[in-house]
Amino acid sequence: MFDVQAIRADFPILAHTVYDKPLVYLDNAATTQKPRQVVEKIESGYYNVNANIHRGVHFLSLAATEAHEEARRTVRRFLNARSSNEIVFTRGTTEAINLIASSFADECMSAGDEVIVSVMEHHSNIVPWQIEAARRGIALKVIPMDERGELRLDVYRSLFSERTRLVAVAHVSNVLGTINPVKEMIAIAHEHGVPVLIDGAQSVPHMKVDVQDLDAEFYVFSGHKVYGPTGIGVLYGKEEWLDRLPPYQGGGEMIASVSFEKTTFNELPFKFEAGTPDYIGSTALAEALRYVESIGMERIAAYEEELLRYATERMSAIEGIRVFGQAERKGAVLSFLVGNIHHYDMGMLLDRLGIAVRTGHHCAQPLMHALGIEGTVRASFSFYNTKEEIDALVAGVERVRKMF
Ligand code: PMP
C-alpha cells in the first residue's frame, strides 16, 4: 500500500536497538515517535523565527505570529472546521477537556444537572467532570458496554433527562480500540438539544476526522499522539459555543483591555489562550499534520487495519490468551492477558526482548473494574509498524508464556 521502509527512514528512533535487540515500538497509543520533518521544524523555529508572538511590531515577531496563525489554519483544514476562530491551542487533550469542563459548567450547569460519559473513558474525561461534580453538585451518568466492548446505545438513549447538559465520550477507546459510533451518538444528543464533546486523542492519528460532518460541538486531541511534539494540543469548538463560554485562565493575550475597574476579553480564539502560547509547538504540530496528510489518512487507516487484522489473527492463536475488545469496528489497539501471567511481568519480559508495550490500567480504572481485571498488556500500532514486528511480538509472548 505504501513503502513502510521509506516511512521508517523518517523516524530515526525506529532504527535503535535496546538490549542489543532491534527496538519494536508498539506503544503508539501512549505517544507516537516523531519524523525528522517535525524535529527539524522545531529546530528551525528556534533558530530562525523565534520571538514572542502577537503585539510585536518587529520582523521576527511578525514572522513568528504568522507561523503560529498559519498552524491554526492548517489545523482548521485538517479537521474541516468552518473557521480558524474555532481552533484553540491547548497543552493537549487533558487541558482541553479541563477547559471545557470548567467553562461549560460555569456557564451552563448548576446543582442537579447531568453529564453523560461512557464506561470506557480515559481518566482525563472522567476526573474533570468529577471535580465539577464536587464543586457544583452535578452528576455523572455512565453509558455501559456489552461483552464485545461496544457501547450500549439503547441504554445511552435512556440516560437523557431534562437535566442532561452535555455528553462527553471518546471517539476511540485507548484500551479496547473500539471505534464508537459518535456521529450517531451526537445526532441522538442533538435530538435532546444536548451538545457533545468528543475526546479524539485516539482517533485523530488514525482516521479522517471531519468535525462538520460529525457535528460535534467540541472535539479535542493531543499533538504528541499524532506525530507532533509534546505540550501542544487542540480544542475545536463551534464558534457560537466558544463565544458563549467564559475564559478558562486569565492573563496576557486573552484580554481586550484591562483596568482595575473592568477587564474585557479578547475575541476568539485568543480568549482561551492566556499567556505566551507554544508557538513553536503549534508550527511543529502543523508540520506533523502535513506529514500524515502526505501519506494520506485513508491509506494510514487501511494499512493499520491490516496490521490489526494480522496481529489479532496471530495473537488469538496463542494458548490461554484473552483479548479485550472485540468490537466490530476497532482502531489499531490490542489489549490482552495470557493465562495467569501478570501484565507487568509480561511487559517487563517483552521489554528485555526489545518490544515496547504498555501495561497496567491505561488511565481507565473504571473500565478495568467493568472488565473485572486490574490491567492489560497493550500493543498499539502505527503506520510505521510492520508485520515482522508483529511476528516478533507473537514470538515474544510465546516465549514468556513458556517461561511460566
Ligand atoms: N483520552 C484518551 C482516549 C487518551 O488515550 C489519552 C492519552 N492516553 C488522553 C485522553 C490524554 O491525553 P494527554 O495525556 O495527551 O492529555
Coordinates of C-alpha atoms and ligand atoms in Angstrom, one line a residue:
M1 CA 0.0 0.0 0.0
F2 CA 2.9 2.3 0.7
D3 CA 6.6 2.0 1.3
V4 CA 6.9 1.3 5.0
Q5 CA 10.7 1.2 4.9
A6 CA 10.8 4.6 3.3
I7 CA 8.5 5.9 6.0
R8 CA 10.6 4.3 8.8
A9 CA 13.6 6.2 7.5
D10 CA 11.9 9.4 8.5
F11 CA 11.8 8.2 12.1
P12 CA 15.5 7.8 13.3
I13 CA 14.5 6.3 16.7
L14 CA 13.0 3.2 15.0
A15 CA 16.5 2.2 13.9
H16 CA 17.6 2.0 17.6
T17 CA 18.5 -1.2 19.4
V18 CA 17.6 -1.8 23.0
Y19 CA 19.5 -4.5 25.0
D20 CA 21.1 -5.4 21.7
K21 CA 17.8 -6.2 20.1
P22 CA 16.1 -4.1 17.4
L23 CA 13.5 -1.8 19.0
V24 CA 9.9 -2.9 18.3
Y25 CA 7.9 0.1 19.3
L26 CA 4.3 -0.9 20.0
D27 CA 3.3 1.8 22.4
N28 CA 1.8 4.3 19.9
A29 CA -1.4 4.9 21.8
A30 CA 0.7 6.4 24.6
T31 CA 2.7 8.5 22.3
T32 CA 4.0 8.3 18.7
Q33 CA 7.6 8.7 17.5
K34 CA 8.5 11.9 15.6
P35 CA 9.5 12.2 12.0
R36 CA 12.6 14.2 11.1
Q37 CA 10.4 16.8 9.5
V38 CA 8.7 17.6 12.8
V39 CA 12.0 17.8 14.8
E40 CA 13.6 19.9 12.1
K41 CA 10.6 22.3 12.2
I42 CA 11.2 22.8 15.9
E43 CA 14.9 23.4 15.4
S44 CA 14.4 25.8 12.6
G45 CA 11.7 27.6 14.5
Y46 CA 14.1 28.3 17.4
Y47 CA 17.0 29.2 15.1
N48 CA 15.1 31.3 12.6
V49 CA 11.8 32.7 13.7
N50 CA 11.9 32.8 17.5
A51 CA 10.2 35.9 19.0
N52 CA 7.2 36.3 21.2
I53 CA 4.1 36.5 19.0
H54 CA 1.2 38.9 18.7
R55 CA 1.5 42.6 19.7
G56 CA 5.1 42.7 18.2
V57 CA 6.0 45.3 15.6
H58 CA 9.4 43.8 14.7
F59 CA 10.2 41.5 11.9
L60 CA 10.8 38.3 13.9
S61 CA 7.7 38.7 16.0
L62 CA 5.5 39.2 12.9
A63 CA 7.1 36.1 11.3
A64 CA 6.5 34.0 14.4
T65 CA 2.9 35.3 14.7
E66 CA 2.3 34.4 11.1
A67 CA 3.7 30.9 11.6
H68 CA 1.5 30.3 14.6
E69 CA -1.6 31.5 12.8
E70 CA -0.7 29.5 9.7
A71 CA -0.5 26.5 12.0
R72 CA -4.0 27.3 13.3
R73 CA -5.2 27.4 9.6
T74 CA -3.6 24.0 9.0
V75 CA -5.4 22.5 12.0
R76 CA -8.7 24.1 10.7
R77 CA -8.2 22.5 7.3
F78 CA -7.2 19.2 8.9
L79 CA -10.4 18.9 10.9
N80 CA -12.5 20.7 8.3
A81 CA -13.7 23.3 10.9
R82 CA -15.6 26.3 9.5
S83 CA -13.3 28.9 10.9
S84 CA -9.8 29.3 12.4
N85 CA -11.6 31.0 15.3
E86 CA -12.8 27.6 16.3
I87 CA -9.3 26.3 16.8
V88 CA -7.8 26.8 20.3
F89 CA -4.3 25.6 21.1
T90 CA -4.0 23.9 24.5
R91 CA -1.4 21.7 26.1
G92 CA -3.2 18.6 25.0
T93 CA -6.4 16.6 25.3
T94 CA -6.3 16.7 29.1
E95 CA -6.1 20.5 29.2
A96 CA -8.7 20.9 26.5
I97 CA -11.2 18.7 28.4
N98 CA -10.5 20.6 31.7
L99 CA -11.1 23.9 29.9
I100 CA -14.5 22.8 28.6
A101 CA -15.4 21.2 32.0
S102 CA -14.6 24.3 33.8
S103 CA -16.0 26.9 31.4
F104 CA -19.1 24.9 30.3
A105 CA -20.0 24.1 33.9
D106 CA -19.5 27.8 34.8
E107 CA -21.9 29.0 32.0
C108 CA -24.4 26.1 31.7
M109 CA -24.5 23.9 34.8
S110 CA -25.9 24.0 38.3
A111 CA -26.7 21.5 41.1
G112 CA -28.7 18.6 39.8
D113 CA -27.6 18.9 36.2
E114 CA -26.1 15.9 34.5
V115 CA -23.2 14.9 32.1
I116 CA -23.2 11.7 30.2
V117 CA -19.9 9.9 29.9
S118 CA -19.1 6.3 29.0
V119 CA -17.6 3.4 30.9
M120 CA -14.5 3.3 28.6
E121 CA -13.4 6.9 29.2
H122 CA -9.8 7.8 29.9
H123 CA -9.4 9.4 33.4
S124 CA -8.9 12.7 31.7
N125 CA -12.6 12.6 30.5
I126 CA -13.8 11.5 34.0
V127 CA -11.9 13.4 36.6
P128 CA -12.5 16.9 35.3
W129 CA -16.3 16.2 35.5
Q130 CA -15.9 14.8 39.0
I131 CA -14.1 18.0 40.1
E132 CA -17.1 19.9 38.7
A133 CA -19.5 17.5 40.4
A134 CA -17.8 18.1 43.8
R135 CA -17.9 21.9 43.1
R136 CA -21.4 22.3 41.9
G137 CA -23.3 19.2 42.7
I138 CA -23.7 18.0 39.1
A139 CA -24.0 14.2 38.4
L140 CA -22.3 11.8 36.0
K141 CA -24.3 9.2 34.1
V142 CA -22.4 6.4 32.6
I143 CA -23.1 4.5 29.3
P144 CA -22.3 0.8 29.8
M145 CA -20.9 -1.5 27.2
D146 CA -21.6 -5.1 26.1
E147 CA -19.2 -8.1 26.3
R148 CA -17.6 -7.2 22.9
G149 CA -16.7 -3.7 24.2
E150 CA -19.3 -1.8 22.3
L151 CA -21.3 1.0 23.9
R152 CA -25.0 0.1 24.7
L153 CA -26.8 2.7 22.6
D154 CA -30.2 1.5 23.9
V155 CA -29.1 2.4 27.4
Y156 CA -27.5 5.6 26.2
R157 CA -30.8 6.8 24.8
S158 CA -32.5 6.1 28.2
L159 CA -29.9 8.2 30.1
F160 CA -31.2 11.5 28.8
S161 CA -33.3 13.6 31.1
E162 CA -34.3 17.2 31.2
R163 CA -31.3 17.8 33.4
T164 CA -28.8 16.4 30.8
R165 CA -26.5 19.3 29.8
L166 CA -23.6 17.6 27.9
V167 CA -22.4 14.3 26.5
A168 CA -18.6 13.7 26.7
V169 CA -17.3 10.5 25.0
A170 CA -14.2 9.1 23.4
H171 CA -14.2 8.6 19.7
V172 CA -11.8 5.6 20.1
S173 CA -11.1 3.7 23.3
N174 CA -7.4 3.7 24.2
V175 CA -7.8 0.2 25.8
L176 CA -10.3 -1.7 23.7
G177 CA -9.7 0.1 20.4
T178 CA -13.5 0.3 20.0
I179 CA -14.5 3.0 17.4
N180 CA -17.6 4.4 19.0
P181 CA -20.4 5.4 16.6
V182 CA -20.0 9.1 17.6
K183 CA -21.9 10.5 14.6
E184 CA -25.0 8.6 15.6
M185 CA -24.4 9.4 19.3
I186 CA -24.1 13.1 18.5
A187 CA -27.3 13.0 16.5
I188 CA -29.1 11.3 19.4
A189 CA -27.8 14.0 21.8
H190 CA -29.0 16.7 19.4
E191 CA -32.5 15.2 19.4
H192 CA -32.5 16.1 23.1
G193 CA -30.9 19.5 22.4
V194 CA -27.7 18.5 24.2
P195 CA -24.2 19.4 23.0
V196 CA -21.4 16.9 22.7
L197 CA -17.7 16.8 23.5
I198 CA -15.6 14.2 21.7
D199 CA -12.2 13.0 23.0
G200 CA -10.3 12.5 19.8
A201 CA -7.0 11.6 21.4
Q202 CA -7.0 8.1 19.8
S203 CA -8.9 8.9 16.6
V204 CA -7.2 11.9 15.0
P205 CA -3.9 9.9 14.5
H206 CA -5.6 7.1 12.7
M207 CA -8.6 8.2 10.7
K208 CA -10.1 11.1 8.8
V209 CA -12.0 13.3 11.2
D210 CA -14.4 15.9 9.8
V211 CA -15.9 18.0 12.7
Q212 CA -18.6 19.5 10.4
D213 CA -19.7 16.0 9.3
L214 CA -19.8 14.7 12.9
D215 CA -21.5 17.9 14.0
A216 CA -19.8 17.8 17.5
E217 CA -19.9 21.0 19.5
F218 CA -16.4 20.3 20.9
Y219 CA -13.6 18.0 19.6
V220 CA -10.2 17.6 21.3
F221 CA -6.8 15.9 20.6
S222 CA -3.1 15.8 21.6
G223 CA -0.3 16.7 19.3
H224 CA 2.1 14.1 20.6
K225 CA -0.2 11.2 19.6
V226 CA -0.3 12.4 16.0
Y227 CA 3.5 12.5 15.4
G228 CA 3.7 16.1 16.7
P229 CA 5.5 17.5 19.8
T230 CA 4.6 17.1 23.4
G231 CA 2.9 20.0 25.2
I232 CA 0.6 21.1 22.4
G233 CA -3.0 20.0 21.6
V234 CA -6.2 21.3 20.2
L235 CA -9.6 22.2 21.3
Y236 CA -12.1 22.6 18.4
G237 CA -15.3 24.3 19.4
K238 CA -18.3 25.6 17.4
E239 CA -17.9 29.3 17.3
E240 CA -21.3 30.1 18.8
W241 CA -20.3 27.8 21.8
L242 CA -16.8 29.2 22.3
D243 CA -18.3 32.7 22.1
R244 CA -20.7 31.8 24.8
L245 CA -18.3 30.2 27.3
P246 CA -16.2 32.3 29.8
P247 CA -12.4 32.2 29.7
Y248 CA -10.6 29.3 31.5
Q249 CA -7.5 31.2 32.5
G250 CA -6.7 34.8 32.9
G251 CA -3.5 36.6 31.8
G252 CA -1.9 38.2 28.9
E253 CA -3.2 37.8 25.3
M254 CA -6.7 36.8 26.4
I255 CA -7.8 40.3 27.1
A256 CA -9.1 43.3 25.1
S257 CA -8.5 45.8 27.8
V258 CA -7.6 45.7 31.5
S259 CA -8.2 48.2 34.2
F260 CA -8.8 47.7 37.9
E261 CA -12.4 48.7 37.4
K262 CA -13.2 46.5 34.4
T263 CA -11.5 44.0 32.1
T264 CA -12.8 42.9 28.8
F265 CA -11.8 39.8 27.0
N266 CA -10.3 39.3 23.6
E267 CA -12.1 37.7 20.7
L268 CA -11.9 34.1 19.6
P269 CA -9.7 32.1 19.7
F270 CA -7.4 34.3 21.8
K271 CA -9.9 34.5 24.7
F272 CA -8.9 30.9 25.6
E273 CA -5.1 31.3 25.0
A274 CA -3.8 33.1 28.1
G275 CA -0.1 33.7 28.3
T276 CA 2.6 33.1 25.7
P277 CA 1.3 30.2 23.6
D278 CA 3.6 27.3 22.5
Y279 CA 4.1 28.9 19.0
I280 CA 7.0 26.5 18.3
G281 CA 4.8 23.6 19.2
S282 CA 1.9 24.7 17.1
T283 CA 4.0 25.1 14.0
A284 CA 5.6 21.6 14.6
L285 CA 2.2 20.1 15.1
A286 CA 1.1 21.6 11.8
E287 CA 4.1 20.0 10.2
A288 CA 3.1 16.7 11.7
L289 CA -0.4 17.0 10.3
R290 CA 1.0 17.8 6.9
Y291 CA 3.2 14.7 7.2
V292 CA 0.3 12.4 7.9
E293 CA -1.7 14.1 5.1
S294 CA 1.2 13.5 2.7
I295 CA 0.8 9.7 3.4
G296 CA -3.0 10.0 3.4
M297 CA -5.4 9.3 6.2
E298 CA -7.3 6.7 4.2
R299 CA -4.1 4.8 3.4
I300 CA -3.0 5.0 7.0
A301 CA -6.4 3.7 8.2
A302 CA -6.3 0.8 5.7
Y303 CA -2.7 -0.2 6.5
E304 CA -3.3 -0.1 10.2
E305 CA -6.5 -2.1 9.9
E306 CA -4.5 -4.7 8.0
L307 CA -1.8 -4.7 10.8
L308 CA -4.6 -5.1 13.4
R309 CA -6.2 -7.9 11.5
Y310 CA -2.9 -9.7 11.2
A311 CA -2.0 -9.2 14.9
T312 CA -5.4 -10.3 16.1
E313 CA -5.3 -13.5 14.0
R314 CA -1.8 -14.4 15.1
M315 CA -2.2 -13.4 18.8
S316 CA -5.6 -15.2 19.1
A317 CA -3.7 -18.5 18.3
I318 CA -1.7 -18.2 21.5
E319 CA -2.7 -20.6 24.1
G320 CA -4.5 -19.1 27.1
I321 CA -4.8 -15.6 25.6
R322 CA -7.7 -13.3 26.3
V323 CA -8.1 -10.3 24.0
F324 CA -10.1 -7.4 25.5
G325 CA -12.1 -5.5 22.9
Q326 CA -13.8 -7.4 20.1
A327 CA -15.8 -4.6 18.6
E328 CA -16.9 -4.7 15.0
R329 CA -15.1 -1.5 14.3
K330 CA -11.7 -1.2 16.0
G331 CA -8.7 1.0 16.0
A332 CA -5.1 -0.4 15.9
V333 CA -5.0 -1.4 19.6
L334 CA -4.7 -4.9 21.0
S335 CA -5.2 -5.4 24.8
F336 CA -4.6 -8.9 26.2
L337 CA -3.7 -11.1 29.1
V338 CA -2.1 -14.6 28.8
G339 CA -3.2 -17.2 31.4
N340 CA -2.3 -16.0 34.9
I341 CA 0.8 -14.1 33.8
H342 CA 0.7 -10.6 35.4
H343 CA 0.6 -7.8 32.9
Y344 CA 3.7 -6.2 34.5
D345 CA 5.7 -9.4 34.2
M346 CA 4.7 -9.8 30.5
G347 CA 5.6 -6.1 29.8
M348 CA 9.0 -6.3 31.5
L349 CA 10.0 -9.6 29.9
L350 CA 8.9 -8.3 26.4
D351 CA 11.0 -5.2 27.1
R352 CA 14.1 -7.4 27.5
L353 CA 13.3 -8.7 24.0
G354 CA 13.3 -5.1 22.7
I355 CA 9.5 -4.9 22.5
A356 CA 7.8 -1.8 23.9
V357 CA 4.2 -2.4 25.0
R358 CA 2.3 -0.7 27.8
T359 CA 0.9 -2.5 30.8
G360 CA -1.5 -1.5 33.6
H361 CA -4.9 0.2 33.8
H362 CA -4.1 2.6 30.9
C363 CA -5.7 5.5 32.9
A364 CA -9.1 3.7 32.6
Q365 CA -9.6 2.2 36.0
P366 CA -13.5 2.3 35.8
L367 CA -13.2 0.2 32.6
M368 CA -10.8 -2.2 34.3
H369 CA -13.5 -2.6 37.1
A370 CA -16.1 -3.3 34.5
L371 CA -13.9 -5.9 32.9
G372 CA -13.1 -7.4 36.4
I373 CA -9.3 -7.1 35.9
E374 CA -6.5 -4.9 37.2
G375 CA -4.8 -4.2 33.9
T376 CA -3.8 -5.5 30.5
V377 CA -0.9 -5.6 28.2
R378 CA -1.5 -3.3 25.3
A379 CA 0.2 -3.3 21.9
S380 CA -0.8 -0.3 19.8
F381 CA 0.2 0.1 16.2
S382 CA 1.2 2.9 13.8
F383 CA 1.7 3.1 10.1
Y384 CA 5.4 2.7 10.6
N385 CA 5.0 -0.8 12.2
T386 CA 5.4 -3.9 10.1
K387 CA 4.1 -7.5 10.1
E388 CA 7.7 -8.6 11.0
E389 CA 7.3 -6.6 14.2
I390 CA 4.0 -8.3 15.0
D391 CA 5.8 -11.6 14.4
A392 CA 8.4 -10.5 17.0
L393 CA 5.6 -9.7 19.4
V394 CA 3.9 -13.1 18.9
A395 CA 7.2 -14.9 19.4
G396 CA 8.0 -12.8 22.5
V397 CA 4.6 -13.5 24.1
E398 CA 5.0 -17.3 23.3
R399 CA 8.4 -17.2 24.9
V400 CA 7.2 -15.6 28.0
R401 CA 4.2 -18.0 28.2
K402 CA 6.5 -20.9 28.0
M403 CA 8.7 -19.5 30.8
F404 CA 5.7 -19.5 33.2
Ligands
PMP1 N1 -8.1 10.5 26.1 C1 -7.6 9.3 25.6 C2 -8.6 8.4 24.9 C3 -6.3 9.0 25.7 O1 -5.8 7.9 25.1 C4 -5.4 9.9 26.3 C5 -3.9 9.6 26.4 N2 -3.6 8.3 26.8 C6 -5.9 11.1 26.8 C7 -7.2 11.3 26.7 C8 -5.0 12.1 27.5 O2 -4.1 12.7 26.6 P1 -3.0 13.7 27.0 O3 -2.2 12.9 28.1 O4 -2.1 13.8 25.8 O5 -3.6 14.9 27.5

